[in-house]
PDB file of C-alpha atoms in Angstrom:
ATOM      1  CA  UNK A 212      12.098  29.010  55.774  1.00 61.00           C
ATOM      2  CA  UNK A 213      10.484  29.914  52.387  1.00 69.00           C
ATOM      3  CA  UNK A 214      10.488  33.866  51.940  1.00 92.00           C
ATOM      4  CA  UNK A 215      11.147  36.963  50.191  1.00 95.00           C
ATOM      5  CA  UNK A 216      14.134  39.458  51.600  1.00 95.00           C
ATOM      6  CA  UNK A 217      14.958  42.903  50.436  1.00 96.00           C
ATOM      7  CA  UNK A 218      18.121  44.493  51.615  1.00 93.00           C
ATOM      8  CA  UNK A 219      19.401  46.873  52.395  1.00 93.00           C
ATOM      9  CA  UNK A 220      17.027  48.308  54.960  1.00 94.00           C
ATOM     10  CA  UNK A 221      17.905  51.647  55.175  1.00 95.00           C
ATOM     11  CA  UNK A 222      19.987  53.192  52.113  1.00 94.00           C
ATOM     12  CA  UNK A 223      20.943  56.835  52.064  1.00 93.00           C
ATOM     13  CA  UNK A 224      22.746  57.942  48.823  1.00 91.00           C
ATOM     14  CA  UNK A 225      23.748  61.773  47.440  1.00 91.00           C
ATOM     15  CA  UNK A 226      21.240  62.916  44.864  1.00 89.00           C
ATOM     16  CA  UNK A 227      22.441  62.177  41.161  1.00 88.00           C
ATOM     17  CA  UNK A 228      24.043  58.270  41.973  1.00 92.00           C
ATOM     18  CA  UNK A 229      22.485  55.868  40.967  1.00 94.00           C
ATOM     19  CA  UNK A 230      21.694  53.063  43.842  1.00 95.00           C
ATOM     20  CA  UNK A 231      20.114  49.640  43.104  1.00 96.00           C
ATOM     21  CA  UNK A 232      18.001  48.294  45.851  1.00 97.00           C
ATOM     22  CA  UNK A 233      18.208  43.555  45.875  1.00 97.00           C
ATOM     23  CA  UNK A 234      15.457  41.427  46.244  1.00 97.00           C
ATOM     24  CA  UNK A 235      15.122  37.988  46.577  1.00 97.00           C
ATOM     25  CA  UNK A 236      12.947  34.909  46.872  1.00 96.00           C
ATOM     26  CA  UNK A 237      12.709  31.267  47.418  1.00 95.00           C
ATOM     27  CA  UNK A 238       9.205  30.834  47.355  1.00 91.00           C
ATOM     28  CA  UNK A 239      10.010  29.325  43.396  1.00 90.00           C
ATOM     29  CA  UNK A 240       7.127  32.326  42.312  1.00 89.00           C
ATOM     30  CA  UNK A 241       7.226  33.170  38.959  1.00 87.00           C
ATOM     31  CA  UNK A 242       6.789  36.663  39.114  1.00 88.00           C
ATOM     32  CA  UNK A 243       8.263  39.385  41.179  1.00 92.00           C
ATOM     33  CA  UNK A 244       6.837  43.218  41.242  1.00 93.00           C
ATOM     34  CA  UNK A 245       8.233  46.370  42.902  1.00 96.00           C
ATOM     35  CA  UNK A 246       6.344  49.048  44.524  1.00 95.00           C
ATOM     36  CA  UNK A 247       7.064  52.487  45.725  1.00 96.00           C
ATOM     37  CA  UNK A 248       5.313  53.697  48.882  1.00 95.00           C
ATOM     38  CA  UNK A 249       4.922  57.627  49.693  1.00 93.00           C
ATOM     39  CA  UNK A 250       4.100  58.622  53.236  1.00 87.00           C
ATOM     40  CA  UNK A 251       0.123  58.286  53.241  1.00 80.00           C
ATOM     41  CA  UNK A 252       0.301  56.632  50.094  1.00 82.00           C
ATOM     42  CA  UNK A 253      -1.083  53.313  49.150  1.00 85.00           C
ATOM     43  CA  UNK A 254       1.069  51.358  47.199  1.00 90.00           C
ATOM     44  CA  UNK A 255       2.534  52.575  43.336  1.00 93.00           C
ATOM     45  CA  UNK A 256       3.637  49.767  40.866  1.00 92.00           C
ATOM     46  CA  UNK A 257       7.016  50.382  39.162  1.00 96.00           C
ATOM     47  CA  UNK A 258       7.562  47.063  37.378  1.00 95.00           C
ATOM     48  CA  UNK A 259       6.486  43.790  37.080  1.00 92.00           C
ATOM     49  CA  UNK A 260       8.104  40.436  36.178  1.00 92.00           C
ATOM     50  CA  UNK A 261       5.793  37.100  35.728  1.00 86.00           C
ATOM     51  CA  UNK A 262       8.911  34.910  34.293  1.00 88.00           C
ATOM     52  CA  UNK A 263      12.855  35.417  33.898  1.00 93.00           C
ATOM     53  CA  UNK A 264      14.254  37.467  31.244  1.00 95.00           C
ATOM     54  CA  UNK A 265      11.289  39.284  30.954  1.00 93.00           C
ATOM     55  CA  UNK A 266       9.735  41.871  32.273  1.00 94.00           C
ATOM     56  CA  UNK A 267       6.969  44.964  32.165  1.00 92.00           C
ATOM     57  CA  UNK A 268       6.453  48.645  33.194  1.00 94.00           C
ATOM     58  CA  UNK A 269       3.637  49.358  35.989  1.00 92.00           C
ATOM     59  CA  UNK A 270       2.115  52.771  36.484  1.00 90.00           C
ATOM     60  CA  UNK A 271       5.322  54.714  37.534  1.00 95.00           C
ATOM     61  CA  UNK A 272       8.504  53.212  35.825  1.00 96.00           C
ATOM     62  CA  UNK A 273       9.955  56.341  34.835  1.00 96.00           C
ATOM     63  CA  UNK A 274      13.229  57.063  36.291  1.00 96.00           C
ATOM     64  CA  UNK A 275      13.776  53.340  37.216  1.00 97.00           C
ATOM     65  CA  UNK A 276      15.511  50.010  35.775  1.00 97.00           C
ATOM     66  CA  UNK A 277      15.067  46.248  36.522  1.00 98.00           C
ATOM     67  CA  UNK A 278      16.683  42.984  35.120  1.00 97.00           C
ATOM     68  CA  UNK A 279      15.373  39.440  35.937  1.00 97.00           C
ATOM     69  CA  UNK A 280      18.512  37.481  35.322  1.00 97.00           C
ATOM     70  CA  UNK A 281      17.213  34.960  37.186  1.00 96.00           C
ATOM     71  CA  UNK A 282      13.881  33.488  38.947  1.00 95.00           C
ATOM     72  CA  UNK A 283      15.015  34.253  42.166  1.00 96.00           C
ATOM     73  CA  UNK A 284      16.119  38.142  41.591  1.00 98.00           C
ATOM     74  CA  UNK A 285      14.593  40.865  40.586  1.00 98.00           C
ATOM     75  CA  UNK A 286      16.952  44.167  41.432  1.00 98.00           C
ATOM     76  CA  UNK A 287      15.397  47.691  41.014  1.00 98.00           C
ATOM     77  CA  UNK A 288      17.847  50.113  40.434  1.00 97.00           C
ATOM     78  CA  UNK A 289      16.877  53.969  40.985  1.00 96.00           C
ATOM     79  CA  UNK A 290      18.365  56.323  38.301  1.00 94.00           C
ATOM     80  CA  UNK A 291      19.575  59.958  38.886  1.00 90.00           C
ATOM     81  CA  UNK A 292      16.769  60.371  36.300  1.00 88.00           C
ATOM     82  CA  UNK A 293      13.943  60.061  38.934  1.00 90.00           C
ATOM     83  CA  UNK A 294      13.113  62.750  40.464  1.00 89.00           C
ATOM     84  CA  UNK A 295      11.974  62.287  43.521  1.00 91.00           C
ATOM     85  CA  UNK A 296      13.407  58.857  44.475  1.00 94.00           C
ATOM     86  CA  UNK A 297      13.238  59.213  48.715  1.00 95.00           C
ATOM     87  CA  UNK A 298      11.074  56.730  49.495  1.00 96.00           C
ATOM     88  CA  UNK A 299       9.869  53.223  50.770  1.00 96.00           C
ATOM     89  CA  UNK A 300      10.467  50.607  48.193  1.00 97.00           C
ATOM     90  CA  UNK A 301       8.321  47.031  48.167  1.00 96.00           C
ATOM     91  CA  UNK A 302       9.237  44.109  46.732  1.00 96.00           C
ATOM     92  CA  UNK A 303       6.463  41.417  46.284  1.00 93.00           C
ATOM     93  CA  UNK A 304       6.067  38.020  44.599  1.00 91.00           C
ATOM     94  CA  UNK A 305       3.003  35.695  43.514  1.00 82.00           C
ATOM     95  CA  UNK A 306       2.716  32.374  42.391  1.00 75.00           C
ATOM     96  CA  UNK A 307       1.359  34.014  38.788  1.00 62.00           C
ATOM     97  CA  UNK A 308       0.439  30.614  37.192  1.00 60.00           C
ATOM     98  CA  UNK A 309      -3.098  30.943  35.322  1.00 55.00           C
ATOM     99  CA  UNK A 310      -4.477  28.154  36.972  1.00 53.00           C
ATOM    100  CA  UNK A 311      -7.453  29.986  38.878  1.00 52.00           C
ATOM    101  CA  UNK A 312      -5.624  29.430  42.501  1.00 53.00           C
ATOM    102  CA  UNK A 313      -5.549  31.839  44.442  1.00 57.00           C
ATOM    103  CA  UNK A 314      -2.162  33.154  45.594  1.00 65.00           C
ATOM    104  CA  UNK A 315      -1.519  35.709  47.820  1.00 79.00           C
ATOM    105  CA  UNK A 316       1.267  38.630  47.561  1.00 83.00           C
ATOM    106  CA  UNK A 317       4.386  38.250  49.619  1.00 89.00           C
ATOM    107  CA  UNK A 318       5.948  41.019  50.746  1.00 93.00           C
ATOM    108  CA  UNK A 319       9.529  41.512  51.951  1.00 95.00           C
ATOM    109  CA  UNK A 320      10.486  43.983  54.543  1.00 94.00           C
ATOM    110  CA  UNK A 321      10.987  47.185  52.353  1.00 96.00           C
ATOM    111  CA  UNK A 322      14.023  49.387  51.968  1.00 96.00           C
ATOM    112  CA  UNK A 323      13.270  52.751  53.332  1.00 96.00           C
ATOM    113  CA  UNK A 324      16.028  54.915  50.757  1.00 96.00           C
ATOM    114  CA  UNK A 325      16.375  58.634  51.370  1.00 95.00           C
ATOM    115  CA  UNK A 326      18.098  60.513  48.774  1.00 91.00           C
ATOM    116  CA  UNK A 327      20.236  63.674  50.124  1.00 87.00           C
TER     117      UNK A 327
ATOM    118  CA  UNK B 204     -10.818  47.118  38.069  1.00 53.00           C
ATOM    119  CA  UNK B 205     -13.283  47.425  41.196  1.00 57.00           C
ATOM    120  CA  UNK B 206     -12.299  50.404  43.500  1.00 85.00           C
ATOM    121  CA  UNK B 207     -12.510  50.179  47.475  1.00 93.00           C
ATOM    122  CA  UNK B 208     -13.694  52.685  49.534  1.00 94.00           C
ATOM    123  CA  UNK B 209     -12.890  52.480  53.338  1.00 96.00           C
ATOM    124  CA  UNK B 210     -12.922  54.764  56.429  1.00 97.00           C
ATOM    125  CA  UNK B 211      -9.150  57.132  56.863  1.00 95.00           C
ATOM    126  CA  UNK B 212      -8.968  55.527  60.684  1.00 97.00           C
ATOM    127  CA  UNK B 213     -10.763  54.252  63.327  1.00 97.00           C
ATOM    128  CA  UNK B 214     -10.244  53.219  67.038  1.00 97.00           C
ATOM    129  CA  UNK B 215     -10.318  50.381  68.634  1.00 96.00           C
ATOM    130  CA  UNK B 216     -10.023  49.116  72.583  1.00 97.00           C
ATOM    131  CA  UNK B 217      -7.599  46.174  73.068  1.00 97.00           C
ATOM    132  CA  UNK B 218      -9.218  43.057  73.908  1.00 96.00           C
ATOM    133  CA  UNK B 219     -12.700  44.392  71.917  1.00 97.00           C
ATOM    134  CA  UNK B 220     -13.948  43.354  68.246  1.00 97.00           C
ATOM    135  CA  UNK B 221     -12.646  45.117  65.443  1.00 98.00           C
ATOM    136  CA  UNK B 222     -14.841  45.908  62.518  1.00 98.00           C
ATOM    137  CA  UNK B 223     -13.206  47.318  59.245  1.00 98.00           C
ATOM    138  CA  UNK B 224     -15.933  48.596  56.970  1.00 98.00           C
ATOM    139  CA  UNK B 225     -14.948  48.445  53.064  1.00 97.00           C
ATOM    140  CA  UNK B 226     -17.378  49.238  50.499  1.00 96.00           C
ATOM    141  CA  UNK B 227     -17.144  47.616  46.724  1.00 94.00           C
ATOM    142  CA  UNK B 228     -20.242  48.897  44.930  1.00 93.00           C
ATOM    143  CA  UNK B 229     -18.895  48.290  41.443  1.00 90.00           C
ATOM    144  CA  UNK B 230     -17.401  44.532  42.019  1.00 90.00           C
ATOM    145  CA  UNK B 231     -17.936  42.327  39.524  1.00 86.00           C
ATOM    146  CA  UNK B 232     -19.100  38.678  39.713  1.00 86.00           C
ATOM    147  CA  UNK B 233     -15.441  37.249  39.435  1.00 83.00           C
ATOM    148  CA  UNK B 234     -13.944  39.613  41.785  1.00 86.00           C
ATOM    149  CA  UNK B 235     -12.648  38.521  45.442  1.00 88.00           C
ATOM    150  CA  UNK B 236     -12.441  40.523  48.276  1.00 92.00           C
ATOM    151  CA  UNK B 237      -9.095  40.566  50.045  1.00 91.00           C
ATOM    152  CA  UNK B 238      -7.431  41.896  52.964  1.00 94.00           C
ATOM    153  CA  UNK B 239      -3.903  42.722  53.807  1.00 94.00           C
ATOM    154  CA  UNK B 240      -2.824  44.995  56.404  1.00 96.00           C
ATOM    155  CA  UNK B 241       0.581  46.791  56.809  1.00 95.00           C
ATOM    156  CA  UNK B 242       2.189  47.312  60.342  1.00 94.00           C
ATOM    157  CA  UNK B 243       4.383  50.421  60.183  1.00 89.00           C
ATOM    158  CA  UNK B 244       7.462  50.313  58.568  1.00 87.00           C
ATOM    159  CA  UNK B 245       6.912  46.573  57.317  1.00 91.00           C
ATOM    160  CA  UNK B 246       5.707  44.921  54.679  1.00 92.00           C
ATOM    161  CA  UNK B 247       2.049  44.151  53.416  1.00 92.00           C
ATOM    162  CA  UNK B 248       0.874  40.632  54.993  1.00 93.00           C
ATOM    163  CA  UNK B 249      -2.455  38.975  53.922  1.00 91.00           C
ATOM    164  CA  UNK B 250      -5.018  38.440  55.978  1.00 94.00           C
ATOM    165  CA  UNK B 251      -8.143  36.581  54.581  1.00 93.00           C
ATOM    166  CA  UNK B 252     -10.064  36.823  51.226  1.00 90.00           C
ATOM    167  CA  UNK B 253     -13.590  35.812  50.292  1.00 91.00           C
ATOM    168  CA  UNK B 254     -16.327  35.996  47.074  1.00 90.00           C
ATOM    169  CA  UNK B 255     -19.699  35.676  48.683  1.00 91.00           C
ATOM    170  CA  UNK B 256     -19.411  33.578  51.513  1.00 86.00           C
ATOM    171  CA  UNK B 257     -18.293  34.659  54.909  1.00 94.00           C
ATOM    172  CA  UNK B 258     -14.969  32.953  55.709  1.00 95.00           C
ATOM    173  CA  UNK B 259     -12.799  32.977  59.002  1.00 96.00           C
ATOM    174  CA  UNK B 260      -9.048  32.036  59.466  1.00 94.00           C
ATOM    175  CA  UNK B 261      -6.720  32.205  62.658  1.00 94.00           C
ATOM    176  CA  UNK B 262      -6.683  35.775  61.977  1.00 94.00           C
ATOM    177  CA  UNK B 263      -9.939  37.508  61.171  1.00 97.00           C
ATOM    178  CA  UNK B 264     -13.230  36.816  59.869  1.00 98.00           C
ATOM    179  CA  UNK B 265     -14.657  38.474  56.519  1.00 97.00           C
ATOM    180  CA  UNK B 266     -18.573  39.500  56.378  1.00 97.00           C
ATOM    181  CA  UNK B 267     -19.396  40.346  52.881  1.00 97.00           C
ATOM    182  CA  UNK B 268     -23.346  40.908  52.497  1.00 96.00           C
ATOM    183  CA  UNK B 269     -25.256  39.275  50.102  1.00 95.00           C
ATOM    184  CA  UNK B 270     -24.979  41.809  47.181  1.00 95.00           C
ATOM    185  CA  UNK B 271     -21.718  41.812  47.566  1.00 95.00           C
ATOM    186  CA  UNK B 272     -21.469  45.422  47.269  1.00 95.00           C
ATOM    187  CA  UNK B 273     -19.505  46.244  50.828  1.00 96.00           C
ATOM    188  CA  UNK B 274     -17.517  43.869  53.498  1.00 97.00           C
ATOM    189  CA  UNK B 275     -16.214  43.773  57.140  1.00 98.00           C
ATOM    190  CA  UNK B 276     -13.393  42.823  58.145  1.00 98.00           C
ATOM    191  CA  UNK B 277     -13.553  41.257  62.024  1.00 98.00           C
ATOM    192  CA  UNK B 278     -10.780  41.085  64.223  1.00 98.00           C
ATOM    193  CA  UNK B 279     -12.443  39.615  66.962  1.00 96.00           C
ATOM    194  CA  UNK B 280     -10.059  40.604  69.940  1.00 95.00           C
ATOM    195  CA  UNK B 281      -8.046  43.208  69.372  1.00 97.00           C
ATOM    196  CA  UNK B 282      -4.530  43.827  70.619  1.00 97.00           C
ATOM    197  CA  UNK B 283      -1.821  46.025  70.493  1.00 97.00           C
ATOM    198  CA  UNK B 284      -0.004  43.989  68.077  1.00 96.00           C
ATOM    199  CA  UNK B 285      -2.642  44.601  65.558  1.00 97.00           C
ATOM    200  CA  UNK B 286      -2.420  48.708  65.163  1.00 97.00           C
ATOM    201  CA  UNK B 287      -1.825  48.572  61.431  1.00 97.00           C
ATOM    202  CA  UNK B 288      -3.081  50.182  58.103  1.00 96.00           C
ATOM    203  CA  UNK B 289      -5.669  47.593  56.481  1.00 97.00           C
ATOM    204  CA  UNK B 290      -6.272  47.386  52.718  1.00 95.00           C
ATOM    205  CA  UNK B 291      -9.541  45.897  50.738  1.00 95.00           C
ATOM    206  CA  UNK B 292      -8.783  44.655  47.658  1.00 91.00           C
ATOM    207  CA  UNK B 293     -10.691  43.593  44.983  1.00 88.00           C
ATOM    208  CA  UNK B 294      -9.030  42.195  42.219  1.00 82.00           C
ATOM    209  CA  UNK B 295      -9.988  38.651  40.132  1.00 74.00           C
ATOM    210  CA  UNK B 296      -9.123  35.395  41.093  1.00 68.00           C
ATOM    211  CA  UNK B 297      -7.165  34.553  38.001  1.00 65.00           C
ATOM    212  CA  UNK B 298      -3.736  34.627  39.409  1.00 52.00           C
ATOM    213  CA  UNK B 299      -2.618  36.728  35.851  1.00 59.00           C
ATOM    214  CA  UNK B 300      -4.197  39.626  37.047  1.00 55.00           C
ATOM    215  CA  UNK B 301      -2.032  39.942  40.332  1.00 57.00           C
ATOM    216  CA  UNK B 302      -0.532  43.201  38.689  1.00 61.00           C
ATOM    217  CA  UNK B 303      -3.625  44.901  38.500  1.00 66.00           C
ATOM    218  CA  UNK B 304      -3.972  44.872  42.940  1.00 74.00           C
ATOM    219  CA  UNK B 305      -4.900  48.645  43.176  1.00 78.00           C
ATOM    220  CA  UNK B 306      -4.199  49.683  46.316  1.00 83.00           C
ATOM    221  CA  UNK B 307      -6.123  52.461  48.489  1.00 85.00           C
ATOM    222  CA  UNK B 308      -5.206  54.608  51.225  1.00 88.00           C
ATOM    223  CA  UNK B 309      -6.635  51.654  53.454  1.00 94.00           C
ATOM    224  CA  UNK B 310      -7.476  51.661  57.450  1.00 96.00           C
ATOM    225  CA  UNK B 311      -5.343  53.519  59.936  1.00 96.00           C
ATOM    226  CA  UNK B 312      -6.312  51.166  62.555  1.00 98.00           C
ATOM    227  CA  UNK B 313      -4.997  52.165  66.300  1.00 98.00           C
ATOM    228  CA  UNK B 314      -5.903  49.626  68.746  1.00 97.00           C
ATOM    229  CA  UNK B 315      -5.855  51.686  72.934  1.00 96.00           C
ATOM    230  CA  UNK B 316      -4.448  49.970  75.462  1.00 95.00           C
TER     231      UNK B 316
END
């Protein structure tokens, strides 16, 4: 079946590593965005991708790293540089072609990572 | 971008309608409403979406009045299974501006056995 899968689900790393959290999709979308959920929070965008090899900073990208290598990946890595990293990370992708379809946001499970 | 305003939580009885309130006062005329909802620990799912026109699926129906200023969501028997956060989105239909989804606090929905 078509989907979108983020692994792992639970990640636990020392503060000051760096850790890089995979996402994948064979849904053949074009662009693939991570999110960062805070307890009580509504979703945060971190970064953005709408086509391979390139992609964009969202509202809170600080402290974070992507690459889109290819269509199907988009990893998010989580740098000693932020601050505050514990949290629930959300991977999504669209079917971002400008043709005035609508396309709705898949989601893949999340990856709960708690930084000690 | 359009900002959503809906109720922190509300209660529901299994078996009994649902009604999610979600008010849009500053849409615009190519703005959708959409819903997702997020079951704990999971990720976001989509529901339904609609302009002006009330629309149903195998899921929910969506009630948006005729100024389009506020909607309701409808789940029209309620079970356990649906106890979820629920978000109202409005956003354009052009699939471009996917980025630009601004998500609220949503609907803490708890559904009582």
């Amino acid at each position: 079946d078509g989907g979108i899968t983020q692994s792992p689900k639970y990640l636990f790393r020392k503060e000051g590593q760096n850790v890089t959290l995979s996402c994948e999709q064979n849904l053949n979308h074009d662009a693939m965005y991570w999110y960062r959920q805070d307890p009580g929070q509504g979703l945060r965008l971190i970064y953005y991708s709408q086509i391979v090899n390139d992609f964009q900073k969202g509202d809170i990208a600080e402290g974070y790293s992507v690459s889109r290598e290819k269509k199907e990946s988009f990893p998010l890595t989580v740098t000693s540089a932020q601050k505050n990293p514990t949290a629930f990370y959300l991977c999504a992708s669209f079917d971002d072609k400008d043709r005035g379809v609508f396309t709705e946001a898949f989601f893949g499970q999340g990856t709960r990572l708690t930084v000690v | 971008d359009a900002k959503t305003t809906q109720p922190t939580s509300m209660d529901c009885a299994e078996g009994r309608a649902a009604n999610l309130p979600c008010n849009h006062s500053t849409i615009s005329g190519n703005e959708y409403v959409y819903w997702y909802r997020q079951i704990h620990s999971q990720g976001p799912q989509y529901i339904i979406h609609g302009l002006k026109n009330n629309e149903t699926n195998e899921m929910a129906s969506l009630i948006i009045t005729e100024d389009r200023k506020s909607s309701t969501l409808i789940l029209p028997h309620a079970t356990l299974r649906d106890t979820a956060v629920y978000y109202c989105i409005v956003r354009p239909h052009n699939a471009g501006n996917n980025r630009k989804l601004i998500w609220g606090l949503g609907t803490s929905l708890a559904v009582n056995p």
